Short mmCIF file of C-alpha atoms in Angstrom, two decimals:
data_model
loop_
_atom_site.label_atom_id
_atom_site.label_comp_id
_atom_site.label_asym_id
_atom_site.label_seq_id
_atom_site.Cartn_x
_atom_site.Cartn_y
_atom_site.Cartn_z
CA ASP A 1 3.02 24.16 -6.48
CA LEU A 2 0.55 21.43 -7.43
CA PHE A 3 1.97 18.78 -5.08
CA ALA A 4 1.64 21.09 -2.09
CA ARG A 5 -2.00 21.83 -2.98
CA VAL A 6 -2.82 18.15 -3.42
CA GLU A 7 -1.02 17.27 -0.18
CA SER A 8 -2.97 19.90 1.73
CA ALA A 9 -6.30 18.68 0.34
CA ILE A 10 -5.52 15.05 1.19
CA LYS A 11 -4.54 15.95 4.75
CA LYS A 12 -7.80 17.85 5.24
CA LEU A 13 -10.00 15.10 3.80
CA HIS A 14 -8.29 11.83 4.73
CA SER A 15 -9.27 9.92 7.87
CA TYR A 16 -5.74 8.62 8.53
CA GLU A 17 -3.54 10.61 10.88
CA THR A 18 -0.60 10.08 8.52
CA PRO A 19 -1.79 9.19 5.01
CA GLU A 20 0.76 8.11 2.43
CA ILE A 21 1.34 11.15 0.23
CA ILE A 22 4.16 10.67 -2.22
CA ALA A 23 5.21 11.71 -5.72
CA VAL A 24 6.67 8.96 -7.86
CA PRO A 25 8.24 9.75 -11.23
CA ILE A 26 7.15 7.66 -14.20
CA VAL A 27 10.39 6.49 -15.76
CA ASN A 28 8.89 4.29 -18.44
CA GLY A 29 5.64 2.61 -19.42
CA SER A 30 3.70 1.19 -22.31
CA LYS A 31 2.92 3.72 -25.01
CA GLU A 32 -0.80 2.93 -24.84
CA TYR A 33 -0.99 3.27 -21.05
CA LEU A 34 0.94 6.54 -20.97
CA LYS A 35 -1.33 7.95 -23.70
CA TRP A 36 -4.41 6.91 -21.70
CA LEU A 37 -2.95 8.40 -18.52
CA ASP A 38 -2.17 11.69 -20.22
CA GLU A 39 -5.66 11.93 -21.71
CA SER A 40 -7.32 10.98 -18.42
CA LEU A 41 -5.51 13.67 -16.45
CA GLU A 42 -6.31 16.60 -18.73
#
């Protein structure tokens, strides 16, 4: 799964012994921001 792959990469690259690695659901947001976010992550 994507989270597991991202988590593994962060652990390999990050200098902290225990970096904060979390997934936070987006419950709501401004229409413009969510559109920008969606386009930026493609």
